[in-house]
C-alpha positions as a LaTeX table, in Angstrom:
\begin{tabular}{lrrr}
\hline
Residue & $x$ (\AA) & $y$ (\AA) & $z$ (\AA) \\
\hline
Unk1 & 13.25 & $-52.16$ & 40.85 \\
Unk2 & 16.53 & $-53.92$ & 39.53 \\
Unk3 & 18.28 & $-52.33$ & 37.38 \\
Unk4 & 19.56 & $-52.89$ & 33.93 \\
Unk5 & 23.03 & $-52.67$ & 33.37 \\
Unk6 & 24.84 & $-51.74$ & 30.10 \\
Unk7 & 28.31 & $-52.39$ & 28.93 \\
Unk8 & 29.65 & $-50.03$ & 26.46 \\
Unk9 & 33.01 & $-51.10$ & 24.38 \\
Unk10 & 36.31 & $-49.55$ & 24.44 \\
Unk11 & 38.87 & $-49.37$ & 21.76 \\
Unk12 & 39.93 & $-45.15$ & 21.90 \\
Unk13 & 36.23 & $-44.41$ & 19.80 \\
Unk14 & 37.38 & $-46.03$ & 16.73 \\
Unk15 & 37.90 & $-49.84$ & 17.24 \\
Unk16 & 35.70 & $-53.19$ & 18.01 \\
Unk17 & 32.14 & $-53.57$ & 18.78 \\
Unk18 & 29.69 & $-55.07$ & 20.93 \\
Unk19 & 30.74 & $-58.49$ & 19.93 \\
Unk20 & 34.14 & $-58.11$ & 21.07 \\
Unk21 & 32.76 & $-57.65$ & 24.90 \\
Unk22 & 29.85 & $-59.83$ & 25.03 \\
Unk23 & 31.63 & $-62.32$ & 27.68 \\
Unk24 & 31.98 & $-59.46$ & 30.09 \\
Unk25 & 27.99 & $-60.40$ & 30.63 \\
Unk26 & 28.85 & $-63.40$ & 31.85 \\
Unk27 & 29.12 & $-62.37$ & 35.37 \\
Unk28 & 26.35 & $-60.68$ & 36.13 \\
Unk29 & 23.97 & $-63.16$ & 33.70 \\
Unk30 & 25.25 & $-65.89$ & 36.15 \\
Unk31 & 22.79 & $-63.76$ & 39.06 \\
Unk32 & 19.97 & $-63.49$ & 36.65 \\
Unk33 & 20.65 & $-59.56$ & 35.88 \\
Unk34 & 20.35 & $-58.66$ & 31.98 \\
Unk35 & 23.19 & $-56.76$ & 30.08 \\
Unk36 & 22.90 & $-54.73$ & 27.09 \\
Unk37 & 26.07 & $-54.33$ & 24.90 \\
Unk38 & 25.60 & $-51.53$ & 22.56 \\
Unk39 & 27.93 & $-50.78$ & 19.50 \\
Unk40 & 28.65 & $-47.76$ & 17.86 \\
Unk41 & 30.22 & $-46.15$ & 14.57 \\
Unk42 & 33.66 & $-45.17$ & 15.33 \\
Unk43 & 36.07 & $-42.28$ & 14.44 \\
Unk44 & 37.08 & $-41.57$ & 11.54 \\
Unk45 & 33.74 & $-42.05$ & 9.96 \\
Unk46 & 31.95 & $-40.24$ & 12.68 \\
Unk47 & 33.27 & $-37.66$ & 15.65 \\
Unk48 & 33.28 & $-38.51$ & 19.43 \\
Unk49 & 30.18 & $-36.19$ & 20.05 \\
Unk50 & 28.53 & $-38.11$ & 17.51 \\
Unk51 & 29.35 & $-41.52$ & 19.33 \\
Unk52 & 27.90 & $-39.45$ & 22.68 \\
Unk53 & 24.99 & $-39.28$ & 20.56 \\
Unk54 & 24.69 & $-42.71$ & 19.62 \\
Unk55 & 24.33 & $-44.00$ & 23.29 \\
Unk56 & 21.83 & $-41.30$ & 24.52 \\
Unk57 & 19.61 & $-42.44$ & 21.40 \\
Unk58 & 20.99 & $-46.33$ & 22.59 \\
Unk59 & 19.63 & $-45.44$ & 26.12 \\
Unk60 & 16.73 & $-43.50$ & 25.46 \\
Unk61 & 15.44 & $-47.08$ & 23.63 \\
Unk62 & 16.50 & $-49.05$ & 26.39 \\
Unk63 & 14.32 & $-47.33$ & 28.86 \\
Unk64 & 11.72 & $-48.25$ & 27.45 \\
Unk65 & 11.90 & $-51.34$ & 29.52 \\
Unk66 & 11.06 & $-49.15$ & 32.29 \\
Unk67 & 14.00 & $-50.06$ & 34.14 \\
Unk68 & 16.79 & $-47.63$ & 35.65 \\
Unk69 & 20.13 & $-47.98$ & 33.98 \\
Unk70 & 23.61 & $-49.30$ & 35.19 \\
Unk71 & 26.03 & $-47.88$ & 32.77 \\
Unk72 & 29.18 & $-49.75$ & 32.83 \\
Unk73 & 32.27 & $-49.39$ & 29.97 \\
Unk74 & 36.34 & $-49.90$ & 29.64 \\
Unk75 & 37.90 & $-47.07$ & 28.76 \\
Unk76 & 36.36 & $-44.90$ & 25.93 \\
Unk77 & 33.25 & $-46.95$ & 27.32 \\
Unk78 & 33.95 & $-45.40$ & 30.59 \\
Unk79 & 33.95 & $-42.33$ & 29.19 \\
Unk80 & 30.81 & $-42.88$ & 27.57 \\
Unk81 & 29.40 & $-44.59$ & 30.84 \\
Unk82 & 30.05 & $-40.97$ & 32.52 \\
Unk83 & 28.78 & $-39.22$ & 29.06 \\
Unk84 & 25.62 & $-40.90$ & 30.38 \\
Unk85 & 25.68 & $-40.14$ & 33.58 \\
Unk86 & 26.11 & $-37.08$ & 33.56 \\
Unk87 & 23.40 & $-36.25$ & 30.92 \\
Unk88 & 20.74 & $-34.28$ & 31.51 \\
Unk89 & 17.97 & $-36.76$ & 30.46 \\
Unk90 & 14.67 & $-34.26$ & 30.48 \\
Unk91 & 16.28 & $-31.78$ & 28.40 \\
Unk92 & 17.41 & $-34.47$ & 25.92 \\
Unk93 & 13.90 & $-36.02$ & 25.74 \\
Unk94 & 10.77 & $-34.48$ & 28.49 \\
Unk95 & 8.97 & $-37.75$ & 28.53 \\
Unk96 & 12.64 & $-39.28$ & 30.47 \\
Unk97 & 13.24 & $-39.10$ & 33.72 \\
Unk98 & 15.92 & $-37.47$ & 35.43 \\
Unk99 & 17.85 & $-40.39$ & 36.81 \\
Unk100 & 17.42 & $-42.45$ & 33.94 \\
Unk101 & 20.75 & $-43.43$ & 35.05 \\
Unk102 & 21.37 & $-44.13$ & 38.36 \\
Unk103 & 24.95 & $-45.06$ & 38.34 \\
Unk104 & 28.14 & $-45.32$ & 36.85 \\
Unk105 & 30.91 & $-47.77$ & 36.66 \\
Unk106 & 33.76 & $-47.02$ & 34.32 \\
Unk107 & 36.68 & $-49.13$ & 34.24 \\
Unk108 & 39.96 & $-48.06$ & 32.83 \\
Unk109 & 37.91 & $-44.64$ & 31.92 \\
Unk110 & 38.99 & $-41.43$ & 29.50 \\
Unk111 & 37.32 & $-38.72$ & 31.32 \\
Unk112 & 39.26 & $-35.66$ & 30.19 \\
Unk113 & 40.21 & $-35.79$ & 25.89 \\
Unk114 & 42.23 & $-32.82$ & 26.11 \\
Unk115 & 45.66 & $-34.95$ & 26.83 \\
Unk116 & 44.93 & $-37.37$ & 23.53 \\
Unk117 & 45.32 & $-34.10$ & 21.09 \\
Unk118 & 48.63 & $-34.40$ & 20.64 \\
Unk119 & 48.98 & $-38.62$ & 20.66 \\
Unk120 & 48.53 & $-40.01$ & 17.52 \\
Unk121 & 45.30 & $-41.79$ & 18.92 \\
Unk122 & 44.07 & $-38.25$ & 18.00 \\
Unk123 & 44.71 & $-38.80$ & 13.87 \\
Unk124 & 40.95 & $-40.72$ & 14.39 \\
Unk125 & 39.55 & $-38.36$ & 16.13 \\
Unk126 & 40.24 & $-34.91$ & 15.11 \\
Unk127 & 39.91 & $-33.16$ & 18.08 \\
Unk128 & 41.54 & $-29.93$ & 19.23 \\
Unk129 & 41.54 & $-28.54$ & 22.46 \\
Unk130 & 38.02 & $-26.93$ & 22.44 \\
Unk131 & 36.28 & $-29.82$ & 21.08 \\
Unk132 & 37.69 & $-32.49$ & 23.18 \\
Unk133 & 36.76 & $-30.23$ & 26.53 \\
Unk134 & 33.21 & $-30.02$ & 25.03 \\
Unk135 & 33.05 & $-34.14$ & 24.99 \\
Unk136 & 35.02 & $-34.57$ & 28.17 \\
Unk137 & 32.48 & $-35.24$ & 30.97 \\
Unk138 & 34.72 & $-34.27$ & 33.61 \\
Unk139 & 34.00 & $-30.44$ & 32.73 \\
Unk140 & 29.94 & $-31.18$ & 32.50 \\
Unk141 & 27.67 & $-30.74$ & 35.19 \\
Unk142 & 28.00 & $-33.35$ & 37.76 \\
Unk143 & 24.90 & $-35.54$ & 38.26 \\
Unk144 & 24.19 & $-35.00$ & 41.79 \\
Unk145 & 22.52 & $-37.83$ & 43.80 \\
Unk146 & 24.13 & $-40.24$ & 41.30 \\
Unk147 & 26.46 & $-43.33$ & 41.68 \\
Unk148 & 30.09 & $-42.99$ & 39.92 \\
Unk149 & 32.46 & $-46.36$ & 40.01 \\
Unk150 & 35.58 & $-45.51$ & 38.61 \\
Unk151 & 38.24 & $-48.39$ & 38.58 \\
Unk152 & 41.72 & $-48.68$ & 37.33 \\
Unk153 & 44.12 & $-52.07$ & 36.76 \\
Unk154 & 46.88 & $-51.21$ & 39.57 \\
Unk155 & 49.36 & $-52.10$ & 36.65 \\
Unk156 & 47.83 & $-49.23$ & 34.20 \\
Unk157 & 49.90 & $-46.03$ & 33.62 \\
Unk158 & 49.59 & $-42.86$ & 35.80 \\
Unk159 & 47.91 & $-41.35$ & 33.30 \\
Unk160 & 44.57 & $-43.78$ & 33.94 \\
Unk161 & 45.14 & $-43.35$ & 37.43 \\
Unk162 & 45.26 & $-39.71$ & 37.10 \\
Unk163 & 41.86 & $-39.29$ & 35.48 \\
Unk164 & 39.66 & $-41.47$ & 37.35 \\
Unk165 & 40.91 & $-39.57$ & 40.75 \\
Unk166 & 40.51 & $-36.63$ & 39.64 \\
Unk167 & 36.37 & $-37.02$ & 38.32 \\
Unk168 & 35.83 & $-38.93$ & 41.74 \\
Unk169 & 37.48 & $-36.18$ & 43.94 \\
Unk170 & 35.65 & $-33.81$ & 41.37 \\
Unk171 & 32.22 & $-35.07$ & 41.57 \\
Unk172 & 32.31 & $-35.99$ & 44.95 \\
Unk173 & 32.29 & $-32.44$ & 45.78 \\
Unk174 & 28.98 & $-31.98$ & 44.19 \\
Unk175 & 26.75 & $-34.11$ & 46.03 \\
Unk176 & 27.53 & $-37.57$ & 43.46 \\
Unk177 & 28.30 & $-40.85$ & 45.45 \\
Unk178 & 32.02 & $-41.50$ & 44.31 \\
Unk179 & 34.30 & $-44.69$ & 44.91 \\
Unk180 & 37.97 & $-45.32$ & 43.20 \\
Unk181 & 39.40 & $-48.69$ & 42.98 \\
Unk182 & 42.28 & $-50.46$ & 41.74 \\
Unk183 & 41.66 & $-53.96$ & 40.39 \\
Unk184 & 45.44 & $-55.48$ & 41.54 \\
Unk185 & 47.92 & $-56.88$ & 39.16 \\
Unk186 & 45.74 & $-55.82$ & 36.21 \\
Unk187 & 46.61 & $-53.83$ & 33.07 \\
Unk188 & 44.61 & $-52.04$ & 30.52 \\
Unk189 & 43.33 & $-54.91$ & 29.13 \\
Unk190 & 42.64 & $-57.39$ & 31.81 \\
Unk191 & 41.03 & $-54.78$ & 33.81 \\
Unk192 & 37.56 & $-55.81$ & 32.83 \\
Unk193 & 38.39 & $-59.63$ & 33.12 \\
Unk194 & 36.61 & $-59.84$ & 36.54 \\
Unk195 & 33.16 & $-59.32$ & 34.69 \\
Unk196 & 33.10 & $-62.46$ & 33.23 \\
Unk197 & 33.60 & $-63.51$ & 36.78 \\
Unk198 & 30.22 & $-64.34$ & 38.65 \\
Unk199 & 32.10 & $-64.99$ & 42.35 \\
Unk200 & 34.19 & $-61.43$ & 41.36 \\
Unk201 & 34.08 & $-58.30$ & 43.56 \\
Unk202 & 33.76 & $-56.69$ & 40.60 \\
Unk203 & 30.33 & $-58.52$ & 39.46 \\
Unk204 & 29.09 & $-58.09$ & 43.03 \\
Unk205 & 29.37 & $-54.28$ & 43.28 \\
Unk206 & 27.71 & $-53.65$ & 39.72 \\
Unk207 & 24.85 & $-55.77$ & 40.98 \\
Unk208 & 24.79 & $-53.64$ & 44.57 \\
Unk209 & 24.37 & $-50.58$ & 41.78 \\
Unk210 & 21.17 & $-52.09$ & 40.21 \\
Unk211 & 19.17 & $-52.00$ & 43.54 \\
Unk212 & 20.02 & $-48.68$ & 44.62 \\
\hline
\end{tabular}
């Protein structure tokens, strides 16, 4: 059964919507495969876990299609790709199954908070060191037998390059599927320009990860 992917939004948890990414469907629309792009309430007005929240309830109403999920998402919508991933779907609702989500494919992803406490990207989110391990997915149980993407722009800073290495050397060591990429001469922001991009090796390995 083809999957369904899902594009979640970046902006550090407390900027833009769904609106703002709705060409990075583009892509995969021009092969026929459907894309959800969820928004959320952002920090201040509500906390990271809360956002976490948000897409579990966002997912847990999408599979009600009855189709496995592709979570895809740029930055703090890779982290929230992962959140997903790496949820424990039964024990958040028994009538879900376990791999609810199949795969993940985060691009430009925050997978550890505890380095933002002292940035001011931090005045938003109020974290301290406790709560931002607690929401950092890189310290949850991996989801074995999953997929994991994670992708960087080769022109992003060492500090993006740092995380997604670490959660694919992490995870691959408990039985998840992990690749790391570099999309060349990108930066933070271009980085997700490929999806809009139906001929992209980008597009073509998200829809490889909706028919596993």
């Amino acid at each position: 059964m083809t999957g369904l992917v899902v594009f979640i939004h970046g902006g550090y948890w407390q900027a833009l919507d769904g609106s703002s990414s709705s060409h990075c469907a583009r892509g995969l629309n021009g092969h026929g495969i459907s894309v959800a792009v969820p928004s959320y309430d952002l920090c201040p007005n509500v906390s990271v876990g809360d956002i976490i929240a948000e897409m579990r309830a966002a997912s847990r109403e999408l599979a009600k299609l009855g189709r496995p999920l592709v979570m895809s998402g740029h930055s703090a919508g890779g982290h929230l790709a992962a959140c997903m991933l790496a949820t424990d779907w039964p024990a958040y609702d028994a009538s879900l199954p376990k791999n609810l989500v199949k795969a993940a494919y985060a691009i430009s992803g925050l997978f550890e908070l505890e380095p933002l406490v002292g940035t001011s990207i931090n005045k938003a989110l109020g974290l301290d060191r406790a709560a931002a391990r607690a929401v950092s997915p890189l310290f949850w149980k991996a989801p074995a037998g999953a997929t994991l993407d994670a992708v960087v722009g080769g022109n992003e800073s060492s500090e993006y390059h740092r995380q997604s290495r670490t959660i694919v050397d992490a995870w691959s060591k408990a039985d998840v599927a992990t690749q790391f990429g570099v999309v060349l001469d990108a930066n933070h922001f271009t980085a997700i320009a490929p999806l809009a991009d139906p001929g992209s090796a980008m597009v073509a390995r998200l829809k490889q990860l909706t028919q596993i």
